[in-house]
mmCIF file of C-alpha atoms in Angstrom:
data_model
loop_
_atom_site.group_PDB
_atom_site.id
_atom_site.type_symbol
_atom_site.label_atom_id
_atom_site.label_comp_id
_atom_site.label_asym_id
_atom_site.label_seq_id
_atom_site.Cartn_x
_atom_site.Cartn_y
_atom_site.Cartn_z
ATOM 1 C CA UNK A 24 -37.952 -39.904 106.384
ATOM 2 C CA UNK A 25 -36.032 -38.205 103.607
ATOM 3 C CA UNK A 26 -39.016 -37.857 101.458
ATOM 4 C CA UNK A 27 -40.478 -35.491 104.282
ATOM 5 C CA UNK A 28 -37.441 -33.789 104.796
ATOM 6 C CA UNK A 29 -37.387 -32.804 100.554
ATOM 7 C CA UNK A 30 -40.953 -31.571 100.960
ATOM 8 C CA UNK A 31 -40.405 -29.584 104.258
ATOM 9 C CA UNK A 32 -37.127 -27.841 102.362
ATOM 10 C CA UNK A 33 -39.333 -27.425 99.209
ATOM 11 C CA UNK A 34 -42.225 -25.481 101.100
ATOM 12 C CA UNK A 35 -39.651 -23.192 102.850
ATOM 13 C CA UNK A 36 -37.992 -22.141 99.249
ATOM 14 C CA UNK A 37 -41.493 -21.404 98.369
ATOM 15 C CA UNK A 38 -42.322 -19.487 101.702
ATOM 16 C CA UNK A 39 -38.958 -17.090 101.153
ATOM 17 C CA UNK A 40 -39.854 -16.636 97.349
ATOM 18 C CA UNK A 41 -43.209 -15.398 98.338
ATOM 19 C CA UNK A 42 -41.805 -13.474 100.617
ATOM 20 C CA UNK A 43 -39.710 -11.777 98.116
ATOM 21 C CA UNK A 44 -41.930 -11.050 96.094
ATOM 22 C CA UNK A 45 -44.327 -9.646 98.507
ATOM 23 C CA UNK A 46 -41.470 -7.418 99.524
ATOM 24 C CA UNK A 47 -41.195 -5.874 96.357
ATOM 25 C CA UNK A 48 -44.503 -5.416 95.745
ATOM 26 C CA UNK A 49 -44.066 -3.482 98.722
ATOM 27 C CA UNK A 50 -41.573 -1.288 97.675
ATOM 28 C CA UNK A 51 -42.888 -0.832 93.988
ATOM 29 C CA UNK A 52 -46.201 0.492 96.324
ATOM 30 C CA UNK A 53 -43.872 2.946 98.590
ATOM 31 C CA UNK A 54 -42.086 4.096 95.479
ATOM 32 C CA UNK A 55 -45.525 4.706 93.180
ATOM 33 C CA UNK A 56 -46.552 6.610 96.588
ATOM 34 C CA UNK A 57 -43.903 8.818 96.414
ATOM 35 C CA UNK A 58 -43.776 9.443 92.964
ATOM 36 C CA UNK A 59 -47.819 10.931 93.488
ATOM 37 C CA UNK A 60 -46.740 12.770 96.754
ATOM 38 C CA UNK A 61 -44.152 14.693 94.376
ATOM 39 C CA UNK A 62 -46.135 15.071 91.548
ATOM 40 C CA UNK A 63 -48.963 16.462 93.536
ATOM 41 C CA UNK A 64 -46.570 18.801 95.616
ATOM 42 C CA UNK A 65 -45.006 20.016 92.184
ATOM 43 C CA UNK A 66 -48.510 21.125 90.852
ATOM 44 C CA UNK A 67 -49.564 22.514 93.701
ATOM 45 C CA UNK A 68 -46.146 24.561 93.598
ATOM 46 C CA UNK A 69 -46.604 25.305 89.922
ATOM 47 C CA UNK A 70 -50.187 26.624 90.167
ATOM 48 C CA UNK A 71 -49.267 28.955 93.296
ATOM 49 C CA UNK A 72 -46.297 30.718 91.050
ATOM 50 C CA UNK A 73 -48.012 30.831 88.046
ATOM 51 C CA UNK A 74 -48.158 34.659 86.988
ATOM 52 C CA UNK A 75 -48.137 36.318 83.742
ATOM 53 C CA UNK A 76 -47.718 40.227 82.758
ATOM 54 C CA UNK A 77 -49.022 40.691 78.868
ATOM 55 C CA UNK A 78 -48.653 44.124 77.277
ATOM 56 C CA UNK A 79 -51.774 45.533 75.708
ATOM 57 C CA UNK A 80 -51.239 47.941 72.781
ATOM 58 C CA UNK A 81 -48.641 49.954 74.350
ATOM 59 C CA UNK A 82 -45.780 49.246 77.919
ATOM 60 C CA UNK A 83 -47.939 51.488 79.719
ATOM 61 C CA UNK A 84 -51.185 49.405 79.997
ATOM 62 C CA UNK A 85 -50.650 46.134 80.849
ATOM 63 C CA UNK A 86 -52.632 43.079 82.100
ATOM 64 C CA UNK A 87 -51.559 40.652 84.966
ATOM 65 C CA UNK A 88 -52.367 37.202 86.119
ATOM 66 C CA UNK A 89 -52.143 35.434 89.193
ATOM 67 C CA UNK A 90 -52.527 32.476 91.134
ATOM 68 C CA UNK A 91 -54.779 35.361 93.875
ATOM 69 C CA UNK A 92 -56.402 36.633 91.073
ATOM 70 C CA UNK A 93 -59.100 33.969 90.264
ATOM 71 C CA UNK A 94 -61.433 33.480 93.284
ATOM 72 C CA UNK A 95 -62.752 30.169 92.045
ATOM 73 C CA UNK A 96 -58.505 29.005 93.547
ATOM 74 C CA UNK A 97 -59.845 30.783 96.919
ATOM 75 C CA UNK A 98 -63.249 29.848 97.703
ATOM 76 C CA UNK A 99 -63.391 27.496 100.431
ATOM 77 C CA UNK A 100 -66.645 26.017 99.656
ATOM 78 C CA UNK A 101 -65.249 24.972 96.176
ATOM 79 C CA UNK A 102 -62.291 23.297 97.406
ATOM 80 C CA UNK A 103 -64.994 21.256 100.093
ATOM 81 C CA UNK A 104 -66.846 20.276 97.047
ATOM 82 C CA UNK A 105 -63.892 19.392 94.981
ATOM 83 C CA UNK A 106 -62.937 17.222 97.666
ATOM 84 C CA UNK A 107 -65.981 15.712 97.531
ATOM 85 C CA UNK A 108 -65.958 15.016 93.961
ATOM 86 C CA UNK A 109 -62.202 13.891 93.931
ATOM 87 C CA UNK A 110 -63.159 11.555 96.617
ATOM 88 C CA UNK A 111 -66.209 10.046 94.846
ATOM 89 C CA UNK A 112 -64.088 9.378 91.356
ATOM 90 C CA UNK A 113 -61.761 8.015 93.673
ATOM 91 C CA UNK A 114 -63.694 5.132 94.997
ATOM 92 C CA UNK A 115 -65.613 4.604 91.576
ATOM 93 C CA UNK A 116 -62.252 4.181 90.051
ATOM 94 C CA UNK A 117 -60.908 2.116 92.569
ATOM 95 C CA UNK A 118 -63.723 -0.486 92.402
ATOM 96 C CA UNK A 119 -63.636 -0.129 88.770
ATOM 97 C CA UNK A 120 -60.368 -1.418 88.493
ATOM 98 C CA UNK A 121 -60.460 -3.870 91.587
ATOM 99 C CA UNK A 122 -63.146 -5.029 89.157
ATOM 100 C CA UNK A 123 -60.531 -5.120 86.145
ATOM 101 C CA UNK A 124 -58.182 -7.029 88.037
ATOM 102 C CA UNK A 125 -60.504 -9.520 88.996
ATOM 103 C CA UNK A 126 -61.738 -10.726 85.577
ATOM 104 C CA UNK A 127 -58.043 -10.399 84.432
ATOM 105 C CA UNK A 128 -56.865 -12.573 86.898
ATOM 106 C CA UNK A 129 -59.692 -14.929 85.967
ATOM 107 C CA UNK A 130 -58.325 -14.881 82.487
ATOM 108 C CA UNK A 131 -55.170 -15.744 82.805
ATOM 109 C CA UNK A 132 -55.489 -17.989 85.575
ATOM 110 C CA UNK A 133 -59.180 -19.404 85.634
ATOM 111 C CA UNK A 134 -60.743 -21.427 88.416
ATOM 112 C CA UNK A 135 -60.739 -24.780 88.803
ATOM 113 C CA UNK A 136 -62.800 -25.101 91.586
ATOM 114 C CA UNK A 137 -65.902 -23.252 89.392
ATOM 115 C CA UNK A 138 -64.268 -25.665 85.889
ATOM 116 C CA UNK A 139 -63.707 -21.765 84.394
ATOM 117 C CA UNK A 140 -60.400 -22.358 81.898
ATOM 118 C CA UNK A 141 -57.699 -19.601 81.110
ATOM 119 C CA UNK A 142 -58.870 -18.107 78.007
ATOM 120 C CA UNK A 143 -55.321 -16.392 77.960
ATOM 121 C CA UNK A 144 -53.765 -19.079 76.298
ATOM 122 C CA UNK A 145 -55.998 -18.593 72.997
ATOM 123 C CA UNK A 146 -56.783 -15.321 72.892
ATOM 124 C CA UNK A 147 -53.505 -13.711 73.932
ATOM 125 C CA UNK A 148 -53.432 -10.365 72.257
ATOM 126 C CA UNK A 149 -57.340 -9.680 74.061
ATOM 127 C CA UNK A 150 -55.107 -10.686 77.241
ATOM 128 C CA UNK A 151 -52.492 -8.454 76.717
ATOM 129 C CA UNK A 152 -54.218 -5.716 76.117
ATOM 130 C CA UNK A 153 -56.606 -6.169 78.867
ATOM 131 C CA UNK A 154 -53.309 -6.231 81.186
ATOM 132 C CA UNK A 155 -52.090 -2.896 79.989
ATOM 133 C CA UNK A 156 -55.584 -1.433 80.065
ATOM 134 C CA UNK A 157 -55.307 -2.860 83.992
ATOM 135 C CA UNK A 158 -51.800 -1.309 84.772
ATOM 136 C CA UNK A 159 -53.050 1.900 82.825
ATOM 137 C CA UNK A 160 -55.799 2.088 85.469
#
């Protein structure tokens, strides 16, 4: 009876330190989410100010540039096939690195099921890098 009793308590310290860390994997997302919604907000803020007055041989004659200037920023059938684009280099790049994390895992982890050993533990500078290639992703 007491032997079941140390197993039960030993699963439920494992449940609430998955749970912890599944938490803040959580928040890590949330905050990385964030962090693109302002950079993409400040850009977008950026390249709407942006304007520039140059003088050209004298005060008099000068040339000006603008964010209204360039009708490639304007044209709505650009932006549609922008969108487009940005969402096809999305997905490519999200199953490119789904892909990435796959084989990674399989590195440092292996399979026993499929008798596939973790290569990590020989070749660990090929593992390291592979894992910052991954996070670079």
């Amino acid at each position: 009876m007491m032997k079941a009793v140390l197993i039960e308590s030993g699963e439920a310290s494992k449940a609430v330190t998955g749970h912890g860390v599944n938490r803040g994997f959580s928040v890590f997302d949330l905050v990385l989410r964030i962090v693109a919604i302002v950079g993409t907000l400040a850009g977008a803020i950026a390249m709407g100010t942006a304007e520039q007055t140059l003088p050209f041989v004298t005060q008099l004659v000068q040339f000006s540039a603008q964010y209204g200037d360039f009708d490639s920023f304007k044209a709505g059938k650009s932006r549609i096939l922008l969108i487009f684009l940005d969402a096809i280099m999305l997905v490519l790049l999200t199953s490119g690195a789904s892909a990435a994390a796959a084989i990674v895992y399989l590195a440092h982890n292996g399979n026993s099921s499929a008798n596939w050993f973790s290569i990590c533990q020989q070749y660990t500078d090929f593992c390291l890098r592979s894992a910052g290639s991954l996070i670079g992703s």
